[in-house]
Tab-separated table of C-alpha atoms in Angstrom:
chain	number	residue	atom	x	y	z
A	1	MET	CA	41.373	5.699	-13.809
A	2	ASP	CA	38.663	2.650	-14.207
A	3	THR	CA	39.233	1.517	-18.043
A	4	ALA	CA	35.891	0.682	-17.766
A	5	LEU	CA	34.762	4.576	-18.026
A	6	PRO	CA	33.957	5.721	-20.702
A	7	LEU	CA	36.244	6.342	-23.881
A	8	SER	CA	36.088	10.293	-23.731
A	9	PHE	CA	36.082	10.581	-20.142
A	10	ARG	CA	40.262	10.025	-20.635
A	11	ASP	CA	40.423	13.653	-21.661
A	12	LEU	CA	38.858	15.247	-18.756
A	13	PRO	CA	40.974	18.188	-16.829
A	14	GLN	CA	42.950	15.902	-14.208
A	15	GLY	CA	41.925	15.281	-11.029
A	16	VAL	CA	37.904	16.127	-12.634
A	17	VAL	CA	37.659	12.430	-11.791
A	18	ILE	CA	36.721	10.403	-9.049
A	19	ASP	CA	36.755	6.708	-9.214
A	20	ASP	CA	38.199	5.608	-6.673
A	21	PRO	CA	35.842	2.493	-5.483
A	22	ASP	CA	35.551	2.975	-1.185
A	23	LEU	CA	34.283	6.956	-2.552
A	24	LEU	CA	31.732	6.348	-5.157
A	25	PRO	CA	29.302	5.254	-2.137
A	26	SER	CA	28.838	7.538	-0.425
A	27	TYR	CA	27.672	10.041	-3.525
A	28	ALA	CA	25.093	7.213	-4.094
A	29	ARG	CA	22.126	9.158	-2.916
A	30	ASP	CA	21.219	12.313	-0.828
A	31	GLN	CA	19.724	12.429	2.178
A	32	SER	CA	15.646	10.881	1.056
A	33	ARG	CA	14.788	7.747	2.471
A	34	PHE	CA	12.434	5.077	-0.066
A	35	ALA	CA	14.077	6.773	-3.436
A	36	ASP	CA	15.681	4.548	-5.871
A	37	SER	CA	19.538	4.942	-6.003
A	38	THR	CA	23.124	3.303	-7.306
A	39	THR	CA	26.686	3.637	-6.924
A	40	PRO	CA	28.345	5.836	-10.023
A	41	ILE	CA	30.266	4.772	-12.496
A	42	ALA	CA	32.410	7.396	-10.945
A	43	VAL	CA	31.544	11.453	-9.737
A	44	LEU	CA	32.842	14.469	-11.464
A	45	ALA	CA	34.311	17.322	-9.690
A	46	PRO	CA	35.159	20.148	-11.956
A	47	ARG	CA	36.202	23.224	-10.738
A	48	THR	CA	35.622	26.140	-13.668
A	49	THR	CA	32.834	26.477	-15.268
A	50	ASP	CA	34.214	25.160	-18.260
A	51	GLU	CA	35.640	23.044	-16.681
A	52	VAL	CA	31.543	22.410	-15.729
A	53	ALA	CA	31.056	21.719	-19.815
A	54	THR	CA	34.216	19.547	-20.755
A	55	CYS	CA	32.886	17.202	-18.273
A	56	VAL	CA	28.835	17.753	-19.223
A	57	ARG	CA	30.619	17.652	-23.646
A	58	ALA	CA	31.716	14.042	-22.445
A	59	CYS	CA	28.615	12.452	-21.235
A	60	HIS	CA	26.752	13.386	-24.114
A	61	ASP	CA	29.522	11.821	-26.975
A	62	ALA	CA	29.058	8.592	-24.459
A	63	LYS	CA	25.547	8.849	-24.103
A	64	VAL	CA	26.252	8.276	-20.238
A	65	SER	CA	23.275	9.649	-17.467
A	66	VAL	CA	24.605	13.577	-15.878
A	67	VAL	CA	23.172	14.164	-11.951
A	68	THR	CA	24.373	17.642	-11.038
A	69	ARG	CA	24.239	16.967	-6.818
A	70	GLY	CA	25.033	20.229	-5.159
A	71	ALA	CA	25.879	19.268	-0.325
A	72	GLY	CA	23.946	15.623	-0.875
A	73	THR	CA	21.151	17.262	1.879
A	74	GLY	CA	17.612	16.854	-0.818
A	75	LEU	CA	15.365	14.952	0.677
A	76	SER	CA	13.326	14.028	-1.976
A	77	GLY	CA	15.823	11.751	-3.792
A	78	GLY	CA	16.778	14.206	-6.303
A	79	ALA	CA	21.017	13.987	-6.681
A	80	ASN	CA	19.985	9.926	-6.857
A	81	ALA	CA	22.391	8.120	-8.445
A	82	VAL	CA	21.660	5.869	-11.367
A	83	GLU	CA	22.132	3.232	-13.312
A	84	ASN	CA	25.526	3.564	-15.806
A	85	GLY	CA	25.554	6.982	-14.961
A	86	VAL	CA	28.259	9.545	-13.093
A	87	VAL	CA	27.369	12.088	-10.104
A	88	LEU	CA	28.509	15.545	-11.014
A	89	SER	CA	29.950	17.027	-7.891
A	90	LEU	CA	29.896	20.642	-7.412
A	91	HIS	CA	31.571	21.182	-4.345
A	92	ARG	CA	34.646	22.111	-5.419
A	93	MET	CA	32.568	25.732	-7.229
A	94	ASN	CA	31.899	27.339	-3.365
A	95	GLN	CA	33.155	30.901	-4.013
A	96	ILE	CA	31.487	34.395	-3.241
A	97	LEU	CA	32.376	36.303	-6.177
A	98	THR	CA	31.367	39.321	-4.938
A	99	ILE	CA	28.850	41.496	-3.343
A	100	ASP	CA	27.880	44.759	-4.601
A	101	PRO	CA	26.501	46.815	-1.251
A	102	VAL	CA	25.100	49.878	-3.839
A	103	GLU	CA	23.035	47.352	-6.671
A	104	ARG	CA	22.205	44.682	-3.709
A	105	LEU	CA	23.565	41.732	-5.831
A	106	ALA	CA	25.708	39.066	-5.033
A	107	VAL	CA	27.168	36.343	-7.422
A	108	MET	CA	28.571	33.194	-6.333
A	109	GLN	CA	30.007	29.078	-7.481
A	110	PRO	CA	26.675	26.597	-6.301
A	111	GLY	CA	28.800	25.049	-4.195
A	112	VAL	CA	28.522	28.127	-1.750
A	113	ASN	CA	27.067	26.937	1.543
A	114	THR	CA	23.973	29.131	2.113
A	115	GLY	CA	24.745	29.829	6.046
A	116	GLU	CA	28.474	30.829	4.779
A	117	LEU	CA	26.276	33.870	2.206
A	118	ARG	CA	24.029	34.685	5.342
A	119	ALA	CA	26.645	35.264	7.192
A	120	ALA	CA	29.093	37.191	3.979
A	121	VAL	CA	26.353	39.318	2.980
A	122	ALA	CA	25.043	40.448	6.622
A	123	GLU	CA	28.442	41.912	7.176
A	124	GLN	CA	27.558	44.257	4.423
A	125	GLY	CA	24.319	45.059	5.951
A	126	LEU	CA	22.757	42.926	3.721
A	127	MET	CA	20.531	40.319	4.291
A	128	TYR	CA	19.681	37.151	1.711
A	129	PRO	CA	16.884	36.150	3.395
A	130	PRO	CA	15.295	31.811	2.070
A	131	ASP	CA	17.138	29.824	4.395
A	132	PRO	CA	16.241	25.909	4.206
A	133	GLY	CA	16.097	24.267	7.751
A	134	SER	CA	19.434	23.045	6.366
A	135	VAL	CA	20.293	26.135	6.147
A	136	ALA	CA	24.140	25.074	7.498
A	137	SER	CA	24.641	22.536	5.436
A	138	CYS	CA	23.127	23.434	2.354
A	139	SER	CA	24.557	25.466	-0.978
A	140	ILE	CA	22.810	28.364	-3.018
A	141	GLY	CA	23.640	25.523	-6.061
A	142	GLY	CA	20.857	23.135	-4.272
A	143	ASN	CA	18.825	25.745	-3.462
A	144	VAL	CA	18.371	26.503	-7.875
A	145	ALA	CA	17.956	23.451	-7.890
A	146	THR	CA	14.617	22.803	-6.274
A	147	ASN	CA	13.867	26.459	-5.712
A	148	ALA	CA	13.796	26.114	-2.027
A	149	GLY	CA	12.666	28.024	1.020
A	150	GLY	CA	12.261	28.067	4.373
A	151	MET	CA	12.000	30.104	7.353
A	152	CYS	CA	11.168	32.630	6.746
A	153	CYS	CA	9.287	32.729	3.452
A	154	VAL	CA	5.397	33.732	4.983
A	155	LYS	CA	7.472	37.993	4.528
A	156	TYR	CA	9.480	37.556	1.647
A	157	GLY	CA	9.178	33.802	-0.559
A	158	VAL	CA	11.227	30.918	-1.939
A	159	THR	CA	14.246	31.214	-3.902
A	160	ARG	CA	12.844	31.651	-7.490
A	161	ASP	CA	12.006	35.105	-5.950
A	162	PHE	CA	15.768	37.482	-4.972
A	163	VAL	CA	17.486	35.029	-8.449
A	164	GLU	CA	18.688	37.219	-10.684
A	165	GLU	CA	20.426	35.929	-13.058
A	166	LEU	CA	22.785	32.244	-13.949
A	167	GLU	CA	24.687	30.870	-15.776
A	168	VAL	CA	23.609	27.037	-16.874
A	169	VAL	CA	25.658	24.398	-18.958
A	170	LEU	CA	23.277	22.741	-21.560
A	171	ALA	CA	22.697	18.814	-22.124
A	172	ASP	CA	24.777	19.108	-24.942
A	173	GLY	CA	27.735	21.118	-22.870
A	174	ARG	CA	27.028	24.494	-24.303
A	175	VAL	CA	27.186	27.090	-22.300
A	176	MET	CA	24.318	30.200	-21.434
A	177	ARG	CA	23.147	32.823	-18.679
A	178	THR	CA	20.021	34.236	-18.030
A	179	GLY	CA	18.221	37.298	-17.025
A	180	THR	CA	19.563	40.325	-16.162
A	181	ARG	CA	21.480	41.978	-13.237
A	182	THR	CA	18.850	45.107	-13.730
A	183	VAL	CA	16.091	46.284	-11.296
A	184	LYS	CA	13.888	45.733	-14.058
A	185	GLY	CA	13.930	43.603	-17.637
A	186	VAL	CA	11.701	41.950	-19.697
A	187	ALA	CA	13.390	40.912	-23.194
A	188	GLY	CA	12.551	37.488	-24.335
A	189	TYR	CA	10.785	34.033	-22.473
A	190	ASP	CA	11.567	34.658	-19.224
A	191	LEU	CA	13.943	30.947	-17.976
A	192	THR	CA	16.288	32.335	-14.823
A	193	SER	CA	12.655	31.289	-13.117
A	194	LEU	CA	12.124	28.054	-15.620
A	195	PHE	CA	15.327	26.269	-14.171
A	196	VAL	CA	14.798	27.650	-10.961
A	197	GLY	CA	13.043	24.837	-9.574
A	198	SER	CA	14.649	22.437	-11.804
A	199	GLU	CA	16.223	20.381	-10.556
A	200	GLY	CA	18.764	19.399	-12.538
A	201	THR	CA	17.172	18.063	-15.909
A	202	LEU	CA	17.415	21.556	-18.349
A	203	GLY	CA	21.462	21.665	-17.621
A	204	VAL	CA	23.508	22.462	-14.955
A	205	VAL	CA	24.057	25.578	-12.994
A	206	THR	CA	27.588	27.472	-12.330
A	207	GLU	CA	27.077	30.836	-11.608
A	208	ILE	CA	24.294	32.121	-9.737
A	209	VAL	CA	23.598	35.784	-9.132
A	210	VAL	CA	21.263	35.933	-6.474
A	211	ARG	CA	18.483	39.937	-4.864
A	212	LEU	CA	19.326	41.001	-1.544
A	213	VAL	CA	17.950	43.590	0.697
A	214	PRO	CA	18.827	45.485	3.575
A	215	ALA	CA	18.656	43.571	6.988
A	216	PRO	CA	15.517	43.901	9.013
A	217	ARG	CA	16.623	44.558	12.908
A	218	PRO	CA	16.652	41.370	15.327
A	219	PRO	CA	12.561	40.274	15.360
A	220	LEU	CA	10.811	39.775	17.555
A	221	THR	CA	9.231	36.101	18.388
A	222	LEU	CA	6.202	34.993	20.468
A	223	VAL	CA	6.134	31.047	21.429
A	224	ALA	CA	2.408	30.135	22.235
A	225	THR	CA	0.935	26.746	23.127
A	226	PHE	CA	-2.135	24.853	23.451
A	227	GLY	CA	-3.777	21.650	24.454
A	228	ASP	CA	-4.917	21.417	21.423
A	229	LEU	CA	-3.042	20.088	16.749
A	230	ALA	CA	-6.545	21.583	15.588
A	231	SER	CA	-6.536	24.714	17.798
A	232	ALA	CA	-3.268	25.612	17.157
A	233	GLY	CA	-4.122	25.697	13.422
A	234	ALA	CA	-6.495	27.734	13.873
A	235	ALA	CA	-4.405	30.012	15.700
A	236	VAL	CA	-2.818	29.725	11.707
A	237	SER	CA	-6.153	30.576	9.972
A	238	ALA	CA	-7.208	33.832	12.048
A	239	ILE	CA	-3.598	34.550	11.775
A	240	THR	CA	-3.267	34.921	8.277
A	241	ALA	CA	-5.918	36.203	7.742
A	242	ALA	CA	-5.599	39.277	9.476
A	243	GLY	CA	-3.230	39.293	6.782
A	244	LEU	CA	-0.191	40.072	9.253
A	245	ALA	CA	3.660	41.022	7.964
A	246	LEU	CA	5.126	38.107	9.696
A	247	SER	CA	9.212	37.160	9.834
A	248	ALA	CA	8.134	33.282	10.710
A	249	VAL	CA	4.945	31.335	12.113
A	250	GLU	CA	6.327	27.893	12.717
A	251	ILE	CA	4.401	25.216	14.026
A	252	LEU	CA	6.127	21.948	15.969
A	253	ASP	CA	3.824	18.970	17.352
A	254	ARG	CA	4.111	17.339	20.720
A	255	THR	CA	6.003	14.485	19.186
A	256	THR	CA	8.516	17.037	18.620
A	257	LEU	CA	8.643	19.059	20.734
A	258	GLN	CA	9.475	16.164	23.064
A	259	ALA	CA	12.141	14.374	20.393
A	260	VAL	CA	13.780	18.376	20.033
A	261	ASP	CA	13.165	18.596	23.793
A	262	ALA	CA	15.178	15.226	24.571
A	263	MET	CA	17.800	15.963	22.079
A	264	THR	CA	18.300	19.179	22.765
A	265	HIS	CA	16.436	19.686	26.906
A	266	MET	CA	16.065	23.554	25.566
A	267	GLY	CA	12.543	23.116	28.469
A	268	LEU	CA	10.341	23.205	25.915
A	269	GLY	CA	7.366	21.693	27.880
A	270	ASP	CA	4.956	19.157	26.650
A	271	ALA	CA	1.971	20.522	25.358
A	272	ALA	CA	-0.120	19.503	22.042
A	273	ALA	CA	2.013	22.015	20.106
A	274	MET	CA	3.693	25.037	19.536
A	275	LEU	CA	3.033	27.562	16.929
A	276	LEU	CA	6.935	29.538	16.701
A	277	VAL	CA	6.270	33.525	15.541
A	278	GLN	CA	8.256	36.199	14.781
A	279	ALA	CA	7.967	39.506	13.520
A	280	ASP	CA	11.261	42.338	11.770
A	281	SER	CA	10.069	45.402	10.971
A	282	ASP	CA	9.455	48.856	13.208
A	283	ASP	CA	5.480	47.416	14.241
A	284	ALA	CA	7.037	44.223	15.807
A	285	ALA	CA	5.557	44.588	19.362
A	286	SER	CA	2.218	45.522	17.935
A	287	LEU	CA	2.359	43.137	15.435
A	288	LEU	CA	2.537	40.603	18.432
A	289	THR	CA	0.246	42.094	19.850
A	290	GLU	CA	-2.051	41.112	17.923
A	291	VAL	CA	-1.001	37.556	16.684
A	292	GLU	CA	-1.748	37.538	21.385
A	293	LYS	CA	-4.698	37.761	21.062
A	294	LEU	CA	-5.631	36.163	18.221
A	295	SER	CA	-3.436	33.231	19.439
A	296	GLN	CA	-5.718	32.820	22.997
A	297	ALA	CA	-9.139	33.165	20.752
A	298	ALA	CA	-7.723	30.381	19.462
A	299	GLY	CA	-7.078	28.668	22.398
A	300	ALA	CA	-4.215	29.185	23.493
A	301	VAL	CA	-3.026	27.292	26.726
A	302	ASP	CA	0.318	29.905	27.030
A	303	ILE	CA	2.152	32.484	25.392
A	304	ALA	CA	5.510	34.693	25.661
A	305	VAL	CA	6.925	37.399	24.010
A	306	SER	CA	10.893	37.496	22.926
A	307	GLU	CA	13.316	40.660	23.261
A	308	ASP	CA	15.980	38.517	23.248
A	309	PRO	CA	17.720	38.372	20.062
A	310	ASP	CA	19.175	35.225	21.637
A	311	GLU	CA	16.038	33.984	22.536
A	312	ALA	CA	14.992	33.717	19.228
A	313	ALA	CA	18.179	32.017	17.449
A	314	MET	CA	17.860	29.132	20.977
A	315	LEU	CA	14.132	28.748	19.317
A	316	MET	CA	14.166	29.063	15.748
A	317	GLU	CA	17.166	26.716	16.094
A	318	ALA	CA	15.138	24.451	18.407
A	319	ARG	CA	12.630	24.538	15.504
A	320	ARG	CA	15.294	23.972	12.976
A	321	LEU	CA	16.092	20.315	14.102
A	322	ALA	CA	12.388	19.509	14.173
A	323	LEU	CA	13.738	16.778	12.064
A	324	PRO	CA	17.542	15.925	13.178
A	325	ALA	CA	14.919	14.784	16.678
A	326	LEU	CA	13.359	13.195	14.951
A	327	GLU	CA	15.470	10.919	13.588
A	328	ARG	CA	16.238	9.393	16.783
A	329	LEU	CA	12.759	7.622	17.377
A	330	GLY	CA	13.334	5.033	14.438
A	331	GLU	CA	12.506	4.905	10.724
A	332	TRP	CA	11.383	7.877	8.825
A	333	LEU	CA	9.428	9.632	6.332
A	334	LEU	CA	9.707	12.940	5.597
A	335	ASP	CA	6.436	14.680	3.119
A	336	ASP	CA	6.922	17.878	2.032
A	337	VAL	CA	3.561	18.884	0.824
A	338	CYS	CA	1.870	22.714	1.227
A	339	VAL	CA	-1.903	23.619	1.398
A	340	PRO	CA	-3.695	27.391	0.708
A	341	ARG	CA	-3.357	29.159	3.659
A	342	SER	CA	-7.534	28.950	4.882
A	343	ARG	CA	-6.363	24.958	4.581
A	344	VAL	CA	-4.284	24.396	6.936
A	345	VAL	CA	-6.743	23.170	9.786
A	346	ASP	CA	-7.829	19.959	7.159
A	347	LEU	CA	-4.115	19.162	6.923
A	348	ILE	CA	-3.814	19.333	10.388
A	349	THR	CA	-6.470	17.311	10.979
A	350	ALA	CA	-6.022	14.574	8.028
A	351	VAL	CA	-3.233	13.977	9.757
A	352	GLU	CA	-4.555	13.140	12.996
A	353	GLY	CA	-6.730	11.106	11.238
A	354	ILE	CA	-3.770	8.905	9.432
A	355	ALA	CA	-2.571	8.898	12.313
A	356	ALA	CA	-4.719	7.301	14.408
A	357	ASP	CA	-6.017	4.663	11.180
A	358	THR	CA	-2.109	3.101	11.547
A	359	GLY	CA	-1.186	3.496	14.494
A	360	LEU	CA	1.652	5.117	13.700
A	361	THR	CA	4.254	8.256	15.063
A	362	ILE	CA	3.155	10.733	12.899
A	363	GLY	CA	5.287	14.163	13.442
A	364	VAL	CA	4.061	17.311	12.089
A	365	PHE	CA	6.319	20.656	12.537
A	366	GLY	CA	6.752	22.411	9.493
A	367	HIS	CA	5.822	26.908	7.559
A	368	ALA	CA	2.848	27.293	8.556
A	369	GLY	CA	1.832	30.709	7.395
A	370	ASP	CA	2.441	29.533	4.181
A	371	GLY	CA	1.203	26.181	4.738
A	372	ASN	CA	3.825	24.211	3.740
A	373	LEU	CA	4.125	21.072	6.634
A	374	HIS	CA	6.378	18.315	6.655
A	375	PRO	CA	4.314	15.040	9.271
A	376	THR	CA	7.465	12.700	10.010
A	377	LEU	CA	6.133	9.138	9.704
A	378	ILE	CA	7.751	7.157	12.336
A	379	PHE	CA	7.451	3.511	11.812
A	380	ASP	CA	10.042	0.064	12.539
A	381	GLU	CA	10.781	-2.759	9.452
A	382	GLY	CA	7.159	-3.700	10.846
A	383	SER	CA	5.021	-1.201	9.607
A	384	ARG	CA	7.360	-0.384	6.907
A	385	ASP	CA	3.788	-0.916	4.484
A	386	ALA	CA	1.846	0.966	7.319
A	387	ALA	CA	4.517	3.804	7.198
A	388	LEU	CA	4.297	3.938	2.635
A	389	LYS	CA	0.309	4.088	2.417
A	390	ALA	CA	0.555	6.809	5.128
A	391	PHE	CA	2.566	8.893	3.103
A	392	ASP	CA	-0.219	7.986	0.228
A	393	ARG	CA	-2.924	8.820	1.737
A	394	ILE	CA	-1.000	12.562	3.180
A	395	THR	CA	0.278	13.810	0.059
A	396	GLU	CA	-3.573	12.482	-2.153
A	397	ALA	CA	-5.278	14.836	0.572
A	398	ALA	CA	-3.192	17.510	0.206
A	399	LEU	CA	-3.852	17.635	-3.552
A	400	ALA	CA	-7.942	16.856	-2.251
A	401	LEU	CA	-7.294	20.926	0.068
A	402	GLY	CA	-5.935	22.458	-3.717
A	403	GLY	CA	-2.507	21.276	-2.658
A	404	THR	CA	0.791	20.644	-4.552
A	405	ILE	CA	2.699	17.662	-3.936
A	406	THR	CA	5.163	19.646	-2.801
A	407	GLY	CA	6.431	22.489	-1.275
A	408	GLU	CA	8.776	23.753	-1.065
A	409	HIS	CA	11.899	19.703	-1.192
A	410	GLY	CA	11.016	19.397	-4.963
A	411	VAL	CA	10.024	16.498	-6.721
A	412	GLY	CA	13.377	14.452	-7.260
A	413	ARG	CA	12.045	10.159	-7.856
A	414	LEU	CA	10.596	10.595	-3.675
A	415	LYS	CA	7.303	11.827	-5.997
A	416	ALA	CA	7.636	11.416	-10.224
A	417	ASP	CA	4.873	9.262	-10.110
A	418	TRP	CA	2.442	12.088	-8.016
A	419	LEU	CA	3.502	14.555	-10.495
A	420	THR	CA	1.840	13.244	-13.724
A	421	ARG	CA	-1.741	13.167	-10.962
A	422	GLU	CA	-1.705	16.916	-9.521
A	423	LEU	CA	-0.512	18.530	-13.494
A	424	ASP	CA	-3.611	17.852	-16.229
A	425	PRO	CA	-3.082	16.218	-18.991
A	426	VAL	CA	-2.033	18.815	-21.196
A	427	ALA	CA	0.470	21.291	-18.592
A	428	LEU	CA	1.991	18.008	-18.510
A	429	GLU	CA	2.167	17.109	-22.150
A	430	LEU	CA	4.140	20.262	-22.660
A	431	GLN	CA	6.287	19.471	-19.931
A	432	ARG	CA	7.511	16.799	-21.615
A	433	ALA	CA	8.775	18.509	-24.647
A	434	LEU	CA	10.292	21.775	-23.058
A	435	ARG	CA	12.659	18.161	-20.805
A	436	ARG	CA	12.925	17.743	-24.343
A	437	THR	CA	13.816	21.407	-25.949
A	438	PHE	CA	17.163	21.507	-23.096
A	439	ASP	CA	18.385	17.434	-22.983
A	440	PRO	CA	16.788	15.495	-26.414
A	441	GLU	CA	19.051	12.231	-24.963
A	442	GLY	CA	17.726	12.704	-21.923
A	443	LEU	CA	20.637	12.266	-19.954
A	444	LEU	CA	19.366	14.301	-17.600
A	445	ASN	CA	18.995	12.736	-14.403
A	446	PRO	CA	16.900	10.820	-15.481
A	447	GLY	CA	13.493	9.525	-13.075
A	448	VAL	CA	13.492	13.134	-11.700
A	449	GLN	CA	9.679	14.902	-12.313
A	450	LEU	CA	8.768	13.990	-15.188
């Protein structure tokens, strides 16, 4: 062990401390761009809750900052290492402990891969609905930390809607449990919901109990293409106003479609925008018939409906590849903003205006059905400053439309300054006081959120 490390680290369990200088840089940051990061002094990789508590207590005693890391797929800098701090990596805590088909609950460690959880519960005829775009690589613990969303949120909700109980290690090493496994439970404050979305600033989640739902029928899928992005947005507004119980309403603009097509050769065409709509209820066919009518009225150029599960999976995979495909075009900066669903057209119009003003390529995709879009700026070294200014303008436009600075990626370090603009002064004061209650020394993920 490196002699520069705190003496309290010498008592940590064997194999927990990683201080190989060749490995440490790979833990410096997540997938975000433009968020501060550095190489940690060490990585701590515990295997149990007791080991997590021992690690956190050692850091508390040595006054060393702790950044908790899941799979490292975050997009807001929430897992970026800080100066003279350690990264607490939970990748070894990757076991699904139980799946209870009667109570419809699953218990797991935070390092469990989200896609693997969904596959495991599907074998029991159940579904864990949250499905982030990075479902094949992200972890449940990271999803809890950011209150991750995904494709099915428009119908089923986000991570917070499915977390029933948590085990958490606090900043001083104490272990607590929150929530219940009962259908009802209102004893005390709702600390479970408080920890979901807290991005590792209040404690380290070491066990998660999630609620499951019966697996729905395979979805029917509708694809509608449009001659301009505003018409697609108008279709989204009409679909939203109709109150249809759809399981996905996704949007991809021309830039994104072309990027995905170049990557996959799926033959997605050259439309200005595409809506991908799914319904998984018993009345799915009638729901998509209504979507077809509304899309036609909004100016759809072409509409197709498929009952083929393989084709549905292929189209959804195309949507999941939006960001990886855009990454191939150059340097990129991804935004994550959410507006009231009635203002989606206004947000799209604002993004188009910003692209025209700056001359930048901005790919737009996202969860149109719940107002959560991901404008992605493509730039080179010469247009870096313009991209940063455009990013701020998009975020500012979302706030002006009554929206929020992040729908599912979290505040992280990327948008910490923006949080002070979204929250009113009283809310800001109380949230800072709350954080000090859980972490008086300010050692948990400093620089994230408040």
